[in-house]
PDB file of C-alpha atoms in Angstrom:
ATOM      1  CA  UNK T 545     -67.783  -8.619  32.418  1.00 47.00           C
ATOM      2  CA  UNK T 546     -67.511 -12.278  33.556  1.00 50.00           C
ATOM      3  CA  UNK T 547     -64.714 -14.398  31.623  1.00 49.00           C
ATOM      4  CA  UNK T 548     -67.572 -16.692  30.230  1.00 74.00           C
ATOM      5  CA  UNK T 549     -69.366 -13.324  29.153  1.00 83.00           C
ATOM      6  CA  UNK T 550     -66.443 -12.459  27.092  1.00 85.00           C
ATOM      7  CA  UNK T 551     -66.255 -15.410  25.361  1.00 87.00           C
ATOM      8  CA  UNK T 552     -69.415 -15.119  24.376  1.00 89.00           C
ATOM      9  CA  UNK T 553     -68.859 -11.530  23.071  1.00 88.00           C
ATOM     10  CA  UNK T 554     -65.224 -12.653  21.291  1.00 87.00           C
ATOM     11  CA  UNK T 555     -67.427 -15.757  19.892  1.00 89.00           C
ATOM     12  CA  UNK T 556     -69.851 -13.634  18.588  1.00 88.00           C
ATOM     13  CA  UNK T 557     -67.490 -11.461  16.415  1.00 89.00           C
ATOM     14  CA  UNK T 558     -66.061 -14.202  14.897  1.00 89.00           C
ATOM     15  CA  UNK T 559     -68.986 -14.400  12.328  1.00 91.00           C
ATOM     16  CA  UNK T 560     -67.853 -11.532   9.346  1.00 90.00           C
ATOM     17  CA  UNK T 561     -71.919 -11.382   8.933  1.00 90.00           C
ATOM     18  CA  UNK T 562     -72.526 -10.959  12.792  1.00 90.00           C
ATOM     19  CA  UNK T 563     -69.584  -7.913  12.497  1.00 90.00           C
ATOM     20  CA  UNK T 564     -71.487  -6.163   9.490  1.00 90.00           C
ATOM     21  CA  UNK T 565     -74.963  -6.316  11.283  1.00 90.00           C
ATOM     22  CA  UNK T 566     -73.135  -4.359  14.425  1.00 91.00           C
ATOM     23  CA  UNK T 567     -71.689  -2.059  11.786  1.00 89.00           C
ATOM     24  CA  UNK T 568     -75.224  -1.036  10.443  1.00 89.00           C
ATOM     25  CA  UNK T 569     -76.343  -1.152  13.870  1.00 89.00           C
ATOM     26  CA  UNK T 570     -73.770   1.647  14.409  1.00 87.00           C
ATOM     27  CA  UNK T 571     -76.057   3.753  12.286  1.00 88.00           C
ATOM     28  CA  UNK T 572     -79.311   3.322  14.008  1.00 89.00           C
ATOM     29  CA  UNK T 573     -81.538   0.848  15.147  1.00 89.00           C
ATOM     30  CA  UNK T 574     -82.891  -1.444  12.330  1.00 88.00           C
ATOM     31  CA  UNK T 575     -85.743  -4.250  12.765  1.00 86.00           C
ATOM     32  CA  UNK T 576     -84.679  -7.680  11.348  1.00 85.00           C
ATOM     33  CA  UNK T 577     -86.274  -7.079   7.845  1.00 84.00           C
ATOM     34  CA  UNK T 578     -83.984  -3.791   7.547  1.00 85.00           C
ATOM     35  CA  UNK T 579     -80.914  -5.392   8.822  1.00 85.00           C
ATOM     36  CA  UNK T 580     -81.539  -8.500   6.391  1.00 82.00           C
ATOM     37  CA  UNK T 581     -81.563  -6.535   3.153  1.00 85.00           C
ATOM     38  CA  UNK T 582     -77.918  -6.491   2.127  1.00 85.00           C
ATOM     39  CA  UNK T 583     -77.512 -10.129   2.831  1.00 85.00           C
ATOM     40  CA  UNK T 584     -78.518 -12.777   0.435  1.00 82.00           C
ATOM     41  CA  UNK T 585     -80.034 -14.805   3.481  1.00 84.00           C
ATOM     42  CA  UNK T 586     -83.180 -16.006   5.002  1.00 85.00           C
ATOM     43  CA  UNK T 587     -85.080 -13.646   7.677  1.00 84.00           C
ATOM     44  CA  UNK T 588     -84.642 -16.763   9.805  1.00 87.00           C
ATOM     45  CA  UNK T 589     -80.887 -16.757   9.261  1.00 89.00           C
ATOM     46  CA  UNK T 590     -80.476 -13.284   9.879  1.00 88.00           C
ATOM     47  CA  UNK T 591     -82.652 -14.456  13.037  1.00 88.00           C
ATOM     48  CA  UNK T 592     -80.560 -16.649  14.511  1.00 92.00           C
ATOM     49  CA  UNK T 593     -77.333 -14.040  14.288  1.00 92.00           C
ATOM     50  CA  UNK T 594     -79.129 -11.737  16.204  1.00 91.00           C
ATOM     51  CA  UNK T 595     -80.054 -14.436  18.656  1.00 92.00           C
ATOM     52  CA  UNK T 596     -76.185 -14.676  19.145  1.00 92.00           C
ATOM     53  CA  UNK T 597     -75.519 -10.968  19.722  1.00 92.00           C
ATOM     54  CA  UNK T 598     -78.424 -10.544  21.828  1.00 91.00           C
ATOM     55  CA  UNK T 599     -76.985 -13.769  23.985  1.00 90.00           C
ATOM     56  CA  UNK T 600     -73.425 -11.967  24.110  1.00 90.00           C
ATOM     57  CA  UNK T 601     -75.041  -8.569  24.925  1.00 90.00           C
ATOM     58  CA  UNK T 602     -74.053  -6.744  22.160  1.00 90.00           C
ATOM     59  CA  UNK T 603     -77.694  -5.857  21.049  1.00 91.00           C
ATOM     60  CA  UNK T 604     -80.756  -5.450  22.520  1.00 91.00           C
ATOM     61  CA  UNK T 605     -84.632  -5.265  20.619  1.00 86.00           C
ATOM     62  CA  UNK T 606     -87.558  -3.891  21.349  1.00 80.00           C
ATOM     63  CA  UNK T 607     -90.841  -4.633  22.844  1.00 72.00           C
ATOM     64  CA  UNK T 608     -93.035  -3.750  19.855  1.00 64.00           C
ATOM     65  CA  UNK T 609     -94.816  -6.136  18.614  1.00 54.00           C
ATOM     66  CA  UNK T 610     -94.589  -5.566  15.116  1.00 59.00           C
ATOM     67  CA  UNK T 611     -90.926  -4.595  14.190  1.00 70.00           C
ATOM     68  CA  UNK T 612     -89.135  -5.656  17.467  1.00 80.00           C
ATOM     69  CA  UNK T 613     -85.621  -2.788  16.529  1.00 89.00           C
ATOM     70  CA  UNK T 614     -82.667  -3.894  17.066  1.00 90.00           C
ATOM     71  CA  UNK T 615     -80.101  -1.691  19.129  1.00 91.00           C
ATOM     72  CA  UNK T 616     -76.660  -1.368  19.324  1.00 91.00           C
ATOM     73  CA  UNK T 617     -75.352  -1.826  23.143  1.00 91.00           C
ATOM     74  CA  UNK T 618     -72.020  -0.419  23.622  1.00 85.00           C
ATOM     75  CA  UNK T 619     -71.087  -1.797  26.692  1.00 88.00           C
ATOM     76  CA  UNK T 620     -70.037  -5.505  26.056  1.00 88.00           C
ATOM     77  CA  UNK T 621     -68.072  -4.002  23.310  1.00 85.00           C
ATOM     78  CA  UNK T 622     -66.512  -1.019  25.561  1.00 87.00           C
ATOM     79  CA  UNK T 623     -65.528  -4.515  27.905  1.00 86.00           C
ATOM     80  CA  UNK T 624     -63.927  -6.743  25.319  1.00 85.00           C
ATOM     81  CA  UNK T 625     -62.061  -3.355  23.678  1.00 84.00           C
ATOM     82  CA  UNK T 626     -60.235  -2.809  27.674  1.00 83.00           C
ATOM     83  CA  UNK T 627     -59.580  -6.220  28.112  1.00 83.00           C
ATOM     84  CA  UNK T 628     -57.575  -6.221  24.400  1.00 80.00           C
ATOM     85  CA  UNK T 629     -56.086  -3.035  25.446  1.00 79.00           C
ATOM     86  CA  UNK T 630     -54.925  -4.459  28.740  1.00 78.00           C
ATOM     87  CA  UNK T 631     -52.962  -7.251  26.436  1.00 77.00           C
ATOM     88  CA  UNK T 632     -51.815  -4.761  23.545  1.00 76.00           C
ATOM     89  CA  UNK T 633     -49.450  -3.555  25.991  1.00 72.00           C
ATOM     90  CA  UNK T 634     -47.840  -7.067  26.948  1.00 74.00           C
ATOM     91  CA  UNK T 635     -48.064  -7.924  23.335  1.00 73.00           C
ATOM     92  CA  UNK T 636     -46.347  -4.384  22.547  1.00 73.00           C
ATOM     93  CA  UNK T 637     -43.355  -5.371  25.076  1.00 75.00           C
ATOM     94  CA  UNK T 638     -42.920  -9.091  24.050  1.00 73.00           C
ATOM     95  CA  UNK T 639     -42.575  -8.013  20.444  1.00 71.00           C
ATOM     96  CA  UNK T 640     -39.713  -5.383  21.479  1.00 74.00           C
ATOM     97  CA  UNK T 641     -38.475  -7.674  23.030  1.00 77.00           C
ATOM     98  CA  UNK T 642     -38.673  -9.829  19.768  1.00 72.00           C
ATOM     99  CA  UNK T 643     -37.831  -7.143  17.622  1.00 76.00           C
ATOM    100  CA  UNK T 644     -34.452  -6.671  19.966  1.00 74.00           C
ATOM    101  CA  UNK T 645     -33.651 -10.172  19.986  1.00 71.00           C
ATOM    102  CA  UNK T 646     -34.154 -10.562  15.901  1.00 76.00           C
ATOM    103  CA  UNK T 647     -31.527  -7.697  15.803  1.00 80.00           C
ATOM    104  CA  UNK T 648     -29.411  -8.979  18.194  1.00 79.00           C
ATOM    105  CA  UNK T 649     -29.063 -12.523  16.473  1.00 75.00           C
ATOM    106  CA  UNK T 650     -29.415 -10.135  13.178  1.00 79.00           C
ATOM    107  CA  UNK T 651     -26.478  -8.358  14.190  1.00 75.00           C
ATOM    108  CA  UNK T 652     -24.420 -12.112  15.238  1.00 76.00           C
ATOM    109  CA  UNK T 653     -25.001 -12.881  11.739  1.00 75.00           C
ATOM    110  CA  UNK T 654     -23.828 -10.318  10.149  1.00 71.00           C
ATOM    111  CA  UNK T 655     -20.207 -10.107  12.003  1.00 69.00           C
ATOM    112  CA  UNK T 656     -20.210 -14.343  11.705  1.00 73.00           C
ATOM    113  CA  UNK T 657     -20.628 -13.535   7.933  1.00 65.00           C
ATOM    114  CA  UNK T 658     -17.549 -10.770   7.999  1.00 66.00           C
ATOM    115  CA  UNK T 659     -15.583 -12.544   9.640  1.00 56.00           C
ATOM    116  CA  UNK T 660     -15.996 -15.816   7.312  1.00 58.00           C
ATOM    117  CA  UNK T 661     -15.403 -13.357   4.219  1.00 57.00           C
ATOM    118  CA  UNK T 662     -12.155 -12.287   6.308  1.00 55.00           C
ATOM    119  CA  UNK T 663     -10.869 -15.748   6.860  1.00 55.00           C
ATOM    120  CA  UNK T 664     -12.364 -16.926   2.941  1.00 56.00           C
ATOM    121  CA  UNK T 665     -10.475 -13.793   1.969  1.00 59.00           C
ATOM    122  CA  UNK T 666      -7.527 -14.563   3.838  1.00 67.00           C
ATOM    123  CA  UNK T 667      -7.146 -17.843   2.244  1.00 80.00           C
ATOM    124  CA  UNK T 668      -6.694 -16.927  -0.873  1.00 85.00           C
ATOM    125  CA  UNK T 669      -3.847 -14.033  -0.218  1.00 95.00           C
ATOM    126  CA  UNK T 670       0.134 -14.706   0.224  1.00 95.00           C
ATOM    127  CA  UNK T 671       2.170 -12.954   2.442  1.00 95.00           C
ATOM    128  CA  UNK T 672       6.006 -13.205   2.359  1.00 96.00           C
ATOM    129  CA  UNK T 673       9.015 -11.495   4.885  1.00 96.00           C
ATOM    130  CA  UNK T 674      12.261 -11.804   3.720  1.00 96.00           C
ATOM    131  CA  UNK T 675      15.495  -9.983   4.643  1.00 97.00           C
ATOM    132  CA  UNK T 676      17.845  -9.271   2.687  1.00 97.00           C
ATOM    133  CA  UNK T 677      21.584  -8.677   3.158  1.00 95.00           C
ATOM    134  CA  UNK T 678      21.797  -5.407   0.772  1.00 96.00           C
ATOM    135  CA  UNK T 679      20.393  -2.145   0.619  1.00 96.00           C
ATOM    136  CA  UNK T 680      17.434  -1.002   0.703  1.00 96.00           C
ATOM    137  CA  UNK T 681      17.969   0.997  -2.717  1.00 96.00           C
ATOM    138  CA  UNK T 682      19.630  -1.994  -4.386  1.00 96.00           C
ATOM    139  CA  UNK T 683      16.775  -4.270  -3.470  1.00 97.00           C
ATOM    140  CA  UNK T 684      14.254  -2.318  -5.072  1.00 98.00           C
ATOM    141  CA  UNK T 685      16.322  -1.305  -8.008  1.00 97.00           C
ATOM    142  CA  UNK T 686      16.134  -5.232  -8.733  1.00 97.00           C
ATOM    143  CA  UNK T 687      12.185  -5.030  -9.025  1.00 97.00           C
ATOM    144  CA  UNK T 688      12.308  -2.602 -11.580  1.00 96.00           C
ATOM    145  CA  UNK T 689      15.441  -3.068 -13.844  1.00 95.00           C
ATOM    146  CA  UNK T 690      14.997  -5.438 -16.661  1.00 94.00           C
ATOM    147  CA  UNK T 691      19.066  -6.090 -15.886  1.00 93.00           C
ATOM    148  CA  UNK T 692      18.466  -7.169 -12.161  1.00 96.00           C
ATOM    149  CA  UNK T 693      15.217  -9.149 -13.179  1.00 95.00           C
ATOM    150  CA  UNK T 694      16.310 -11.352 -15.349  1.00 93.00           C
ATOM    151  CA  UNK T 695      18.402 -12.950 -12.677  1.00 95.00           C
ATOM    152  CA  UNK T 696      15.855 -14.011 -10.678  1.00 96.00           C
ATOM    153  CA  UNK T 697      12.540 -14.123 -11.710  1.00 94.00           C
ATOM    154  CA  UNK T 698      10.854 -17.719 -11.486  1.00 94.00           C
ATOM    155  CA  UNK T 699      11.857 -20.678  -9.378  1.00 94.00           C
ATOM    156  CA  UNK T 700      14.998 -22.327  -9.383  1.00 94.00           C
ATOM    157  CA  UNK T 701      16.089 -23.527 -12.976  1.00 95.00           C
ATOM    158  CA  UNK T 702      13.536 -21.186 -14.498  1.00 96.00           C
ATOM    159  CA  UNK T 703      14.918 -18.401 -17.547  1.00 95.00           C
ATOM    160  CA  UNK T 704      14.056 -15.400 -18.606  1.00 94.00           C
ATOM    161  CA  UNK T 705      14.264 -14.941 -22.214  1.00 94.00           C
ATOM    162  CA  UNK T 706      12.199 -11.523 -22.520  1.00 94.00           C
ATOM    163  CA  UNK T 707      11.289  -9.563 -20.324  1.00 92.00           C
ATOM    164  CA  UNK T 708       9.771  -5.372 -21.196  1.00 95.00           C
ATOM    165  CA  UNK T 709       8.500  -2.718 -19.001  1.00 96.00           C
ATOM    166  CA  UNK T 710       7.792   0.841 -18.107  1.00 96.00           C
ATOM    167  CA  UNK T 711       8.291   1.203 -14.713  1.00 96.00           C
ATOM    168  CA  UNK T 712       5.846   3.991 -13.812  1.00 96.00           C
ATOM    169  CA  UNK T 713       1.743   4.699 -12.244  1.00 96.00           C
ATOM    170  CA  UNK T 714      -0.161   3.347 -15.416  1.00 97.00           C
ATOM    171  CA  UNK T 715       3.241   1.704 -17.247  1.00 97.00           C
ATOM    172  CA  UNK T 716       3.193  -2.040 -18.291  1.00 97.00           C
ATOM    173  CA  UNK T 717       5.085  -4.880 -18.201  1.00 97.00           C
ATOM    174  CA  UNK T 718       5.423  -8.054 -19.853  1.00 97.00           C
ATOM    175  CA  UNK T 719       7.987 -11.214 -19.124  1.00 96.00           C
ATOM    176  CA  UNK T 720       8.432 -14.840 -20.193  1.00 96.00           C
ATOM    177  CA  UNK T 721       9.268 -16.889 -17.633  1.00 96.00           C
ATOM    178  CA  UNK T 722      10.939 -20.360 -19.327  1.00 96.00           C
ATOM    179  CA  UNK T 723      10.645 -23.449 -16.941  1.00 96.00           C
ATOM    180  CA  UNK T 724      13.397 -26.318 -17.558  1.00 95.00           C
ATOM    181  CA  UNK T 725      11.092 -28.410 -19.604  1.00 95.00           C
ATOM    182  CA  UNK T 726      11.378 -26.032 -22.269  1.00 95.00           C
ATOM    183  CA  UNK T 727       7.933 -24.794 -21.719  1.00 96.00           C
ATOM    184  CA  UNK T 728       7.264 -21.160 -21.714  1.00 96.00           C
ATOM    185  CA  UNK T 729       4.555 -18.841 -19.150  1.00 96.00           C
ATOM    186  CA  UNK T 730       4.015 -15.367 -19.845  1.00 97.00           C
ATOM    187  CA  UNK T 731       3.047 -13.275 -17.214  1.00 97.00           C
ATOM    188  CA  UNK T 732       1.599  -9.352 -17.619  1.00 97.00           C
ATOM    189  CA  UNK T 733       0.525  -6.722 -15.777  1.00 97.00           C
ATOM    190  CA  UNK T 734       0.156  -2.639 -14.909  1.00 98.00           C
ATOM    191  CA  UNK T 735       2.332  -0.630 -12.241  1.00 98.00           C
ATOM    192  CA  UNK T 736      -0.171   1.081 -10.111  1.00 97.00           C
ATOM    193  CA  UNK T 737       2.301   2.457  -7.396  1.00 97.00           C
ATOM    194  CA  UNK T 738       6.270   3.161  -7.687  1.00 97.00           C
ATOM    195  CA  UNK T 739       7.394   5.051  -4.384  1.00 97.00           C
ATOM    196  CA  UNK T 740      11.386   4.361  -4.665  1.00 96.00           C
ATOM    197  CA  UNK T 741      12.572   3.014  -2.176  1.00 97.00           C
ATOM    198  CA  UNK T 742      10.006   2.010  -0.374  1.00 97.00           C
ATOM    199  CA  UNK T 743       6.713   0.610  -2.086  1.00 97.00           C
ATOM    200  CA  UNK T 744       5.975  -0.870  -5.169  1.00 98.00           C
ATOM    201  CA  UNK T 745       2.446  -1.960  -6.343  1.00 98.00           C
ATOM    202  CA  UNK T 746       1.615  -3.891  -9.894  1.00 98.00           C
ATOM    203  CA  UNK T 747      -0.564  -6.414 -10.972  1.00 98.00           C
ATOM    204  CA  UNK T 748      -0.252  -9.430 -12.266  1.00 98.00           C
ATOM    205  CA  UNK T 749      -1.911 -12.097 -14.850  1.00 97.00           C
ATOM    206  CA  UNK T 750      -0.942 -15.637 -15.780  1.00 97.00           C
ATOM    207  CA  UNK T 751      -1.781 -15.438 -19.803  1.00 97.00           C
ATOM    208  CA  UNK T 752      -3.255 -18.370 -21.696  1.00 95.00           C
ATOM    209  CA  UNK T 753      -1.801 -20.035 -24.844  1.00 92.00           C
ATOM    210  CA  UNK T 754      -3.998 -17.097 -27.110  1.00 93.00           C
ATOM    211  CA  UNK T 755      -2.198 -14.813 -24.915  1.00 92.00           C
ATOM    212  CA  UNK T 756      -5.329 -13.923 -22.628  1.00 95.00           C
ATOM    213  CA  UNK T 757      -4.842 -12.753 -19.077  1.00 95.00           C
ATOM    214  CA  UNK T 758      -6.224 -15.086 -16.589  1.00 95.00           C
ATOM    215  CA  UNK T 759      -7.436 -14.066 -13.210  1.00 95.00           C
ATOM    216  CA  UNK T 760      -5.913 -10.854 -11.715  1.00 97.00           C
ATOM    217  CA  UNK T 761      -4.125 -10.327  -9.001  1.00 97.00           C
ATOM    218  CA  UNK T 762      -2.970  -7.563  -6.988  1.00 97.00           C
ATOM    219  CA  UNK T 763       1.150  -7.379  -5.785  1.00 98.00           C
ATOM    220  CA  UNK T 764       2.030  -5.301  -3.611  1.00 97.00           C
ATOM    221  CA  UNK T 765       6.122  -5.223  -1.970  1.00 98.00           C
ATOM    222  CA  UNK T 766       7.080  -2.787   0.758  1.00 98.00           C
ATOM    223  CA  UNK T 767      10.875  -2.454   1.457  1.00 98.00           C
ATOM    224  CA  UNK T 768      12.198  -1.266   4.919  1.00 97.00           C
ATOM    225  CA  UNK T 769      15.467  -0.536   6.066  1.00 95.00           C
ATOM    226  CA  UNK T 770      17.262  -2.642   8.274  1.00 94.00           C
ATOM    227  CA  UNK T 771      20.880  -1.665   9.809  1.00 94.00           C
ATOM    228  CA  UNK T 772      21.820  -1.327   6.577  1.00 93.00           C
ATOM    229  CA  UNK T 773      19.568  -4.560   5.289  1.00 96.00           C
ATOM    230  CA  UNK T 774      16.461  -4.820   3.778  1.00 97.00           C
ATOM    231  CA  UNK T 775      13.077  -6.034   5.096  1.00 97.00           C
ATOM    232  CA  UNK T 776      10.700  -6.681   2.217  1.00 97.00           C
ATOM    233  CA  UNK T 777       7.309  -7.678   2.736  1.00 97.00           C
ATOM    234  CA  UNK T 778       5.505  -9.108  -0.006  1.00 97.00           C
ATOM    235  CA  UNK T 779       1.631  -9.618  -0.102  1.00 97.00           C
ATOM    236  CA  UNK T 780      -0.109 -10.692  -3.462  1.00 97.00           C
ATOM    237  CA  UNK T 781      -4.261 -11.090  -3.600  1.00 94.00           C
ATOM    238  CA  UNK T 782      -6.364 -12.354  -4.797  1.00 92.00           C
ATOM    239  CA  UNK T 783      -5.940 -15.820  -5.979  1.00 94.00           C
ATOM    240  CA  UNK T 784      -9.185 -18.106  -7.242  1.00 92.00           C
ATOM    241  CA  UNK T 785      -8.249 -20.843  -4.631  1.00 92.00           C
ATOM    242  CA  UNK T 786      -6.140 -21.737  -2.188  1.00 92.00           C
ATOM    243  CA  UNK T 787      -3.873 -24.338  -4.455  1.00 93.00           C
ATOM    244  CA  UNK T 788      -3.323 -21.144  -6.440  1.00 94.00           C
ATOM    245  CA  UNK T 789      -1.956 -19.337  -3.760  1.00 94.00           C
ATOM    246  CA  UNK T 790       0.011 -22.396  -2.624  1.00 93.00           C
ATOM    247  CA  UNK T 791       1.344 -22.840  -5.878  1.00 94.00           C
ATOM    248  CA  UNK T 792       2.206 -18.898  -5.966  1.00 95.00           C
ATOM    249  CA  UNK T 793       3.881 -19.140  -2.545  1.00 95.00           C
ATOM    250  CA  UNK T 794       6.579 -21.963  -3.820  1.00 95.00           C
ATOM    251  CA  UNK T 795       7.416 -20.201  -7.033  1.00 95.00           C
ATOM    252  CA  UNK T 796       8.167 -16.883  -5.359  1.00 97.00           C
ATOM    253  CA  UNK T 797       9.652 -18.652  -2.595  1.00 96.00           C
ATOM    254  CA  UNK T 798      12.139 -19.996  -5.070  1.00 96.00           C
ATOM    255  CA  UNK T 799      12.528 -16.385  -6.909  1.00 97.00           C
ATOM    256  CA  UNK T 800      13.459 -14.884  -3.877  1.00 97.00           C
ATOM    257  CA  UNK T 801      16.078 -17.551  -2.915  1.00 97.00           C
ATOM    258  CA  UNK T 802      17.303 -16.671  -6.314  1.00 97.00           C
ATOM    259  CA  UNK T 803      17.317 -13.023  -5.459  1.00 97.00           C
ATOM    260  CA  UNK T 804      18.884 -13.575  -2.381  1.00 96.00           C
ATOM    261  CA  UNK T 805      22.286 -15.272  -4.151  1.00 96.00           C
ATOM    262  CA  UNK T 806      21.817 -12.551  -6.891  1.00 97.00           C
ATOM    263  CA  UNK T 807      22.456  -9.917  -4.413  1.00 96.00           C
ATOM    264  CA  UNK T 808      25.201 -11.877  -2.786  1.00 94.00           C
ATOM    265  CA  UNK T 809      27.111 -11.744  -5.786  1.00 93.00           C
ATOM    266  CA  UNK T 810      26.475  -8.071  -6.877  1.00 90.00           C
ATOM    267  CA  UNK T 811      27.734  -7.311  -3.407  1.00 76.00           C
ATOM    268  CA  UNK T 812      30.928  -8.668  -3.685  1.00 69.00           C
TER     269      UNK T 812
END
């Protein structure tokens, strides 16, 4: 089939009404009062669509006088059905293609995403070494001893007027923390891990002036020994924004200076 042929074929399947008439042609051959009946049309409209697929070669008619049948010619149609089968195929391969390259750049996405949770997430945690020149079973004994604690929890000039616990998986704690100003935080939270010496996990939540805990966060202090000293890695997430955990990183900065003098002195 020429190109121009095929155009004419393509051109004549455009029309929905054009497609139905080959669809009842597909039946049987029907003369133009037969094929007219289902459409609300003229017989000269339905006329001039046959005039169409007759040009394109899709139907032929007859030489009677009267009806003149129309006929169905397979051939043009056979044609136009190879040449879309010849582009399925490169169709077929550009859209794996496609499809590989939407997963691909799906794929980019989705580890660009992680990793911008990773680095949002890292933001917002604190992470503290400190050694310590003590033991290892001293050290932790001052994390969980009401005695020990109130030495130096809070920042530099901060008391500790109260200060309860249960130091156990599932045991509580509660502690007011009294800044110089006279003005008085309360801080609360649940022991979720106690493995003496070495690991110690709580939480821990600012409370409000009705005594509500505020936003949650999770505390978690691993204690390795050194020679004799004590490396203790402390890593508390996560905050609700990054001038949280700045604020967070001076005051235990300050607490564990305090610490550090405190077991100094019980040393001696």
């Amino acid at each position: 089939m020429q190109t121009d042929s095929l155009s004419a074929v393509f051109s004549a399947l455009a029309d929905p009404t054009r497609r139905a008439i080959l669809a009842r042609l597909g039946t049987g051959d029907l003369n133009v009062t037969e094929l007219g009946q289902p459409f609300n049309m003229s017989q000269p409209a339905i006329s001039k669509h046959l005039k169409v697929l007759e040009s394109a070669g899709l139907i032929s008619r007859g030489r009677a006088a009267q009806s003149r049948p129309c006929r169905l010619e397979a051939a043009p149609l056979k044609e136009a059905a190879a040449w879309v089968e010849k582009y399925r195929h490169f169709w077929e391969q550009s859209f794996e293609r496609l499809d590989g390259y939407l997963m691909e750049l799906q794929s980019q996405e989705t580890h660009m995403n992680q990793a911008n949770d990773i680095a949002a997430n890292a933001e917002r945690e604190l992470l503290i070494t400190r050694i310590f020149k003590a033991p290892r079973a001293l050290v932790f004994k001052a994390w969980i001893t009401p005695e020990h604690l109130a030495h130096w929890s809070g920042p530099h000039g901060f008391t500790t007027p109260h200060y309860s616990m249960d130091p156990r998986p599932g045991g509580a704690y509660r502690a007011c923390l009294r800044a110089p100003d006279g003005a008085e935080h309360w801080v609360q939270g649940v022991y979720r891990e106690i493995v003496e010496p070495e690991r110690l996990v709580f939480t821990h939540a600012w409370e409000d002036a009705a005594g509500k805990p505020g936003n949650e966060t999770l505390v978690t202090v691993t204690f390795a020994d050194n020679a004799g000293q004590t490396i203790m890695t402390f890593h508390q997430a996560r905050f609700e924004s990054v001038e949280s955990r700045d604020g967070h990183r001076g005051g235990w900065t300050g607490s564990f200076e305090r610490l550090d003098a405190y077991l100094a002195e019980v040393g001696k």
